[in-house]
Coordinates of C-alpha atoms and ligand atoms in Angstrom, one line a residue:
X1 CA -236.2 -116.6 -63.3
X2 CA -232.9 -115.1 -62.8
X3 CA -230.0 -114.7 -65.2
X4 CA -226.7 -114.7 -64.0
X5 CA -224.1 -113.4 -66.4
X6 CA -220.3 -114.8 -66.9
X7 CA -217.4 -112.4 -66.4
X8 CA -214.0 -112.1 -68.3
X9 CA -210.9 -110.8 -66.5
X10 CA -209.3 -108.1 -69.2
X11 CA -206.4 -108.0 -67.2
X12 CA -205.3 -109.9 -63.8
X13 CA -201.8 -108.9 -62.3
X14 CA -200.6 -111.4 -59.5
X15 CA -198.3 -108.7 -56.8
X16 CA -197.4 -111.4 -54.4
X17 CA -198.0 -114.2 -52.2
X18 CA -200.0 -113.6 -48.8
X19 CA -199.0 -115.1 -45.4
X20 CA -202.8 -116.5 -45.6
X21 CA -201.8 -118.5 -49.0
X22 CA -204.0 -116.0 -51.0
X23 CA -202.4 -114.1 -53.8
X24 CA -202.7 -110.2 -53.8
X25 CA -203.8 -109.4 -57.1
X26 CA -205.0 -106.2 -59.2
X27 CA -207.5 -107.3 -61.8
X28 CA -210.3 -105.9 -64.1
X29 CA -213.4 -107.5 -64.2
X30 CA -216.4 -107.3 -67.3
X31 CA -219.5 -108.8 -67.2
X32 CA -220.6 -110.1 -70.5
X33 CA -223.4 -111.8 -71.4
X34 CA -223.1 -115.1 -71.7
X35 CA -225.6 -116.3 -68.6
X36 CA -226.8 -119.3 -66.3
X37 CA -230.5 -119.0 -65.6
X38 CA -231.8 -120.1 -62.3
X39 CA -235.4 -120.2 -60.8
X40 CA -235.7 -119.9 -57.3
X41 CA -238.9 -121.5 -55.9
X42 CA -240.2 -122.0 -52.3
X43 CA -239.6 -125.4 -50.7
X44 CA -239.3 -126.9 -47.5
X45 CA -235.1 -127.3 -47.4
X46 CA -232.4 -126.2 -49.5
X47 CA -232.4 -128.4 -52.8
X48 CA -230.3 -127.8 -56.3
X49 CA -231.7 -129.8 -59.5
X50 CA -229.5 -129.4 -62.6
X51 CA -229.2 -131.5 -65.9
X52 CA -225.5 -130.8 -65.8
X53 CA -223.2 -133.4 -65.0
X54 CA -220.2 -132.0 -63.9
X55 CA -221.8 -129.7 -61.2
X56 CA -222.4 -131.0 -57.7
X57 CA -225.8 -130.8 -56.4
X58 CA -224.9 -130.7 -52.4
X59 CA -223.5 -128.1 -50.1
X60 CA -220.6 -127.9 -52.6
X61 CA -222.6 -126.1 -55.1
X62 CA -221.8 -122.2 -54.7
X63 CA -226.0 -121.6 -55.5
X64 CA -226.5 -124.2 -52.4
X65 CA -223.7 -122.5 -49.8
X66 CA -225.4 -118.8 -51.0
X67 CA -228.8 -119.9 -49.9
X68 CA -227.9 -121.5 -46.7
X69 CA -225.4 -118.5 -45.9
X70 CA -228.0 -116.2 -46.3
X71 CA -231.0 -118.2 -44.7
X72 CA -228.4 -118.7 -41.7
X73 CA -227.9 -114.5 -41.7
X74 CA -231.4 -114.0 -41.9
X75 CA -232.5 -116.4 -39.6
X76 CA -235.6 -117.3 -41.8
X77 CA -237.2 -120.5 -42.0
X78 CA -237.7 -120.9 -45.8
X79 CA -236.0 -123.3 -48.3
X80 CA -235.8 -123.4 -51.4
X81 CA -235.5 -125.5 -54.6
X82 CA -232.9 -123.8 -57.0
X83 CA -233.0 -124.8 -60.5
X84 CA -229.9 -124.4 -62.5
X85 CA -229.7 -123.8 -66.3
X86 CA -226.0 -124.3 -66.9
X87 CA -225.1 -122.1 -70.0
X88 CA -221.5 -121.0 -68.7
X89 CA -219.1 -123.6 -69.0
X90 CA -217.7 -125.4 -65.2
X91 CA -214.2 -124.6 -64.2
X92 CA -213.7 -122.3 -66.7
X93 CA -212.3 -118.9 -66.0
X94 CA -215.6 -117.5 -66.4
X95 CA -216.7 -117.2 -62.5
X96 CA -220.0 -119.4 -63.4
X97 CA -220.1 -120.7 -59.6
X98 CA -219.8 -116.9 -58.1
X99 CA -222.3 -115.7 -60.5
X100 CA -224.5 -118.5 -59.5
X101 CA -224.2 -117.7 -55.9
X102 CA -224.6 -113.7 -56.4
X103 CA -228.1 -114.3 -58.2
X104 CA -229.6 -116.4 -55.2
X105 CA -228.1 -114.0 -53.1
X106 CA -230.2 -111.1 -55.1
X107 CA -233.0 -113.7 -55.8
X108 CA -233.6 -114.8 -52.3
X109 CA -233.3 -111.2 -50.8
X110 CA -236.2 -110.7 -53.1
X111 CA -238.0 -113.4 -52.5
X112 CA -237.4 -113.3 -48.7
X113 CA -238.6 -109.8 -48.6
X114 CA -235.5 -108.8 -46.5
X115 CA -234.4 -105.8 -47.9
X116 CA -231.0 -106.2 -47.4
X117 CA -228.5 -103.5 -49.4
X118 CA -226.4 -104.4 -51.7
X119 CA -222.9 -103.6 -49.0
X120 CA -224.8 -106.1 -46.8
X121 CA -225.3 -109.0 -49.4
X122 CA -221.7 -107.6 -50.3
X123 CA -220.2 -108.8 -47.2
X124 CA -222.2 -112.1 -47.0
X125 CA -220.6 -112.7 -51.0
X126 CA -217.0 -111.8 -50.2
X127 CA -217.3 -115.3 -47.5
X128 CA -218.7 -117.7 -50.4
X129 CA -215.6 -116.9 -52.9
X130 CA -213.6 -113.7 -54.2
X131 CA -215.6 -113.0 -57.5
X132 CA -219.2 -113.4 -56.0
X133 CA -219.1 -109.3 -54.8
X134 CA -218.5 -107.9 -58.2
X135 CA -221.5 -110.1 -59.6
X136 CA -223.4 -108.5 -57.5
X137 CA -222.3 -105.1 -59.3
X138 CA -222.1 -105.9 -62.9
X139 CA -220.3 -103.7 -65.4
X140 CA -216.9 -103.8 -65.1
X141 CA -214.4 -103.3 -61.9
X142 CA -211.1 -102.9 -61.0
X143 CA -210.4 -105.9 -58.0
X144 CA -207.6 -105.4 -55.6
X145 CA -206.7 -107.3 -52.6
X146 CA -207.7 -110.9 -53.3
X147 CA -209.6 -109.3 -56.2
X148 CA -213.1 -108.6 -53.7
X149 CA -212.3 -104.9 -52.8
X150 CA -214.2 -103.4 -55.9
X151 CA -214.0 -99.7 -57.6
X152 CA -216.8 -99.7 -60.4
X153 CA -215.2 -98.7 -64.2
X154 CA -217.2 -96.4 -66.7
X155 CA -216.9 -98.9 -69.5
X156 CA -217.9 -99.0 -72.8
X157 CA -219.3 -101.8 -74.8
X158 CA -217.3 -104.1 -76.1
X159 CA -217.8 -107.2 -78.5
X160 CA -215.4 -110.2 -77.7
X161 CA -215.2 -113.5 -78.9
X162 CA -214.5 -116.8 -76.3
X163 CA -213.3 -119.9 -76.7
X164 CA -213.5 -122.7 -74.2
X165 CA -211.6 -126.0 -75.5
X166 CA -214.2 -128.5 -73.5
X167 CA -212.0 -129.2 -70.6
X168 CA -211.9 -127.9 -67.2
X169 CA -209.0 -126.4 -65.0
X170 CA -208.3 -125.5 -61.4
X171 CA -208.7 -122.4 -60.0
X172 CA -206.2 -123.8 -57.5
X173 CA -204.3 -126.0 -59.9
X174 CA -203.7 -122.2 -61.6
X175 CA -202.4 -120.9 -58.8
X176 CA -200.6 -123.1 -57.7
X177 CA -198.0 -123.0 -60.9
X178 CA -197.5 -119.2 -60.3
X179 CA -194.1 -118.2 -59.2
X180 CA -192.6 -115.0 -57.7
X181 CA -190.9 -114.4 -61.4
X182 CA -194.4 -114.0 -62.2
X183 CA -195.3 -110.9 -60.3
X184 CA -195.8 -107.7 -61.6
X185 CA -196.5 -104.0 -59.9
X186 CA -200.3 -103.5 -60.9
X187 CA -199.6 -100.9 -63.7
X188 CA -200.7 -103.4 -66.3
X189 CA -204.3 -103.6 -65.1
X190 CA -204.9 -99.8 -64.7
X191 CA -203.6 -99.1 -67.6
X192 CA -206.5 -101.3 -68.8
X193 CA -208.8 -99.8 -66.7
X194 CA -208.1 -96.7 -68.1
X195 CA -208.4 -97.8 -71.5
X196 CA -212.3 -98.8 -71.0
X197 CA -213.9 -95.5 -70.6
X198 CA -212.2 -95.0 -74.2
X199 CA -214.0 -95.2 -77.4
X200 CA -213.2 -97.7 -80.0
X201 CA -212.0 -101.4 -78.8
X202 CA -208.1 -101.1 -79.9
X203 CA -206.9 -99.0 -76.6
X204 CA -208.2 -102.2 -74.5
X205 CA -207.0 -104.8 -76.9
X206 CA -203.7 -103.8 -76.7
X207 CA -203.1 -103.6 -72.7
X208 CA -204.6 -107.2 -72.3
X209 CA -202.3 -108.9 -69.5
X210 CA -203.0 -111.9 -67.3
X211 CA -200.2 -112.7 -65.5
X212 CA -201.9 -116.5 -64.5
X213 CA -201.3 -117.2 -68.2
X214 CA -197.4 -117.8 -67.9
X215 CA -198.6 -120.1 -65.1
X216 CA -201.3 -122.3 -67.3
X217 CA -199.4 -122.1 -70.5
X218 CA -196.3 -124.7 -70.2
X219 CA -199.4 -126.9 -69.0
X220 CA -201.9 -126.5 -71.8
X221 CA -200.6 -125.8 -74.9
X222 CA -204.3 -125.0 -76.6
X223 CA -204.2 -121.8 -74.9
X224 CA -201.6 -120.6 -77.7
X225 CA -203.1 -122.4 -80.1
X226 CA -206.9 -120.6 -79.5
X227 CA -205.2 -117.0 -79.3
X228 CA -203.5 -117.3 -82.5
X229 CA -206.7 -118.6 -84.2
X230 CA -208.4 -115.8 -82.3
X231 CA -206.0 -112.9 -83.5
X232 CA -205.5 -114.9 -87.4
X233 CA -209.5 -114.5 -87.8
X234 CA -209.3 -110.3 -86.8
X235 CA -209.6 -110.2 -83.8
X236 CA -207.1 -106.9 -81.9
X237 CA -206.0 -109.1 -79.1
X238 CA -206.9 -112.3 -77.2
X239 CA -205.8 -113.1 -73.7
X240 CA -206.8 -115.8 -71.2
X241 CA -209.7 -114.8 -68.4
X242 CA -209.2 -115.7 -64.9
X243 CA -207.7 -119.0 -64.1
X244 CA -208.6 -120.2 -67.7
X245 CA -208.6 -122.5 -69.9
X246 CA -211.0 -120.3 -71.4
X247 CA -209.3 -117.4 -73.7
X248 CA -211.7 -114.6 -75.4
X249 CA -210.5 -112.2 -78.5
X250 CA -211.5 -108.4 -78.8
X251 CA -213.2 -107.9 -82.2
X252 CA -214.2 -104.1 -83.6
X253 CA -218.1 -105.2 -83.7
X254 CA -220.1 -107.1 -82.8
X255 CA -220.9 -108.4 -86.3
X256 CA -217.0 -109.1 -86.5
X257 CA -216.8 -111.1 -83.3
X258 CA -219.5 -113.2 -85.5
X259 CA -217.8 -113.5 -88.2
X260 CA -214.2 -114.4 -86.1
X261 CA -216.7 -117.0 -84.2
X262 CA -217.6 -118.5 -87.4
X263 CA -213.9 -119.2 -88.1
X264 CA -212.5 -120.0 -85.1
X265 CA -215.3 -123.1 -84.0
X266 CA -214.3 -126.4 -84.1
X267 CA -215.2 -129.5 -82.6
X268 CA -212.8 -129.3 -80.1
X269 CA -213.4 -125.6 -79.1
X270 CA -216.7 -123.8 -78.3
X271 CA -217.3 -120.5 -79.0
X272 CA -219.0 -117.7 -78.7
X273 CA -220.0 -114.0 -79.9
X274 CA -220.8 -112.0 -76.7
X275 CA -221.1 -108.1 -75.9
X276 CA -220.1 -106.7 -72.6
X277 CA -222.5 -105.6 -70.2
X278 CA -222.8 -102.3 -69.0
X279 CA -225.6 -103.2 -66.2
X280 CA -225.9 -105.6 -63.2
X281 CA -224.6 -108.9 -64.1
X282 CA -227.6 -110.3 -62.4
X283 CA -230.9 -109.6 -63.5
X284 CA -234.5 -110.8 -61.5
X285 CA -237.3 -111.3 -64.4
X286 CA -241.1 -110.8 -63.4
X287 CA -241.9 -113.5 -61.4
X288 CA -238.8 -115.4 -61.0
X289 CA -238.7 -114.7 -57.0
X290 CA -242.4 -116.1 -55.5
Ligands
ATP1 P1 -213.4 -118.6 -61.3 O1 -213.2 -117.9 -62.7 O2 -214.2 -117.8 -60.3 O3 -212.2 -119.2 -60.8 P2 -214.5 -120.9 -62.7 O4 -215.4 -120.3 -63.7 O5 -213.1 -121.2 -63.2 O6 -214.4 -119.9 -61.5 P3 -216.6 -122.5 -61.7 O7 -217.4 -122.7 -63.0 O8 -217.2 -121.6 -60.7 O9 -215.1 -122.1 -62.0 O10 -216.4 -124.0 -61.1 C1 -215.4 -124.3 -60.3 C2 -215.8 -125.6 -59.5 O11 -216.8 -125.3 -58.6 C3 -216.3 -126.7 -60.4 O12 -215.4 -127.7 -60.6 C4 -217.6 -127.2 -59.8 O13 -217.5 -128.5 -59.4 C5 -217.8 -126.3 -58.6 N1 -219.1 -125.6 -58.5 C6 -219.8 -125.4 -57.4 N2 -220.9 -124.7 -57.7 C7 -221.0 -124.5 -59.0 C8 -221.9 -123.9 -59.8 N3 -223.1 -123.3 -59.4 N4 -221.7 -123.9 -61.2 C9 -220.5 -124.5 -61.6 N5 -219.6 -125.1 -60.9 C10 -219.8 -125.1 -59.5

């Protein structure tokens, strides 16, 4: 089995617009761990079985394109029959899809007996989607470029609360609304980065900034609505992660982000207590890679 942790962006600056469409960005990633399990298992071709209904099964399935990436790399003969245990919610902010595709990345270089380093698998990740390279890491990282060149953070734990309201949004859709009034200069996510190595939660909590958020908000009004419940319960500060919809609150414990959880679920909103993870955000268990 492998597990395959979520990540939260606790600050994502957009600089500009590239000539290649991409937005530059400065961003600070944290793994947390809320995780997908997956178990990898020998087979004749490349098949993905998951009881979730709003993730593809076919080569549009980030654990599917990993596997035949790497088998293509490789030039091994091997399939292999992915089972996905969707516990991170789709389309979400929470990178579930990159995270899916680092651990068979990591599984399957296992299982494969390749022995490929981690700036190898690194460069193969960085072609299946932005995020997929710092899964690979874990802990928490500072993103520049299109948010794939990576400088590790000392972090500290934090506890964090997160709220999903049970619909999906668009990486793209995200994007897509942001405009050059937008842009900031970067300063908001180092400042953030520098606040990590800190002790005590209120230094992060503070310097929170997505820039995507001005984008997302005119169009989905719950994002307000969760931060407020967020910061009326205790928590220090709440922010959106990544593209959203999903928004997370910093608490002062771990026992507090309980207690906020407790207040803030509702029907409409799922929720939550987490801890941030100092370690790889993928992790192989014994014999999860035959
Ligand atoms: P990010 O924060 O990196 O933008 P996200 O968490 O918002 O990503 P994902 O959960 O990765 O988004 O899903 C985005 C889309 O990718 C979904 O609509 C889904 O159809 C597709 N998808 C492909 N592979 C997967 C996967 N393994 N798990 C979930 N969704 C996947």
């Amino acid at each position: 089995m492998v597990s395959a942790a979520a990540k939260v962006n606790l600050a994502l600056e957009v600089l500009s617009r590239r000539a290649d469409g991409y937005h530059e960005i400065v961003t600070v990633m944290q793994a947390v761990d809320l995780s997908d399990r997956l178990t990898l298992e020998d087979a004749p071709a490349i098949e993905v079985r998951t009881s979730a209904l709003d993730v593809p099964t076919d080569e549009r399935n980030l654990a599917y394109r990993a596997a035949a990436v790497l088998r293509e790399a490789a030039k091994v003969e091997h399939g292999v029959r992915i089972t996905l245990d969707k516990r991170i919610p789709v389309a979400a902010g929470l990178g579930g899809g990159s995270t899916d595709a680092a651990a068979v990345l990591a599984g399957l270089n296992r299982m494969w007996g390749l022995e490929w380093p981690s700036e190898r698998l690194e460069e193969l990740a960085v072609g299946l989607g932005m995020d997929v390279p710092f899964f690979l890491r874990g802990g928490a990282a500072l993103g520049t470029g299109r948010g794939e060149r990576l400088t590790s953070i000392r972090s500290s734990v934090l506890a964090l609360v997160l709220v999903n309201p049970r619909f999906p949004v668009s990486t793209a859709e995200t994007y897509g609304r942001v405009t050059p009034a937008m842009y900031t200069d970067g300063g908001r996510a180092r400042a953030v980065a520098g606040a990590l190595g800190g002790r005590g939660a209120g230094r992060v909590a503070a310097s929170l900034y997505n820039g995507l958020e001005l984008a997302a908000r005119g169009a989905y009004p719950q994002l307000a609505q969760m931060e407020a419940a967020l910061t009326a319960a205790g928590a220090l500060g709440a922010m959106m992660s990544g593209s959203g919809p999903t928004v997370f609150g910093v608490a002062r414990s771990f026992e507090q982000a309980r207690q906020i959880r407790t207040r803030v679920a509702r029907g409409a909103w799922e929720c939550w207590a987490v801890r941030t993870l100092r370690g790889p955000a993928i992790r192989i268990r014994a014999g999860a890679a035959r």
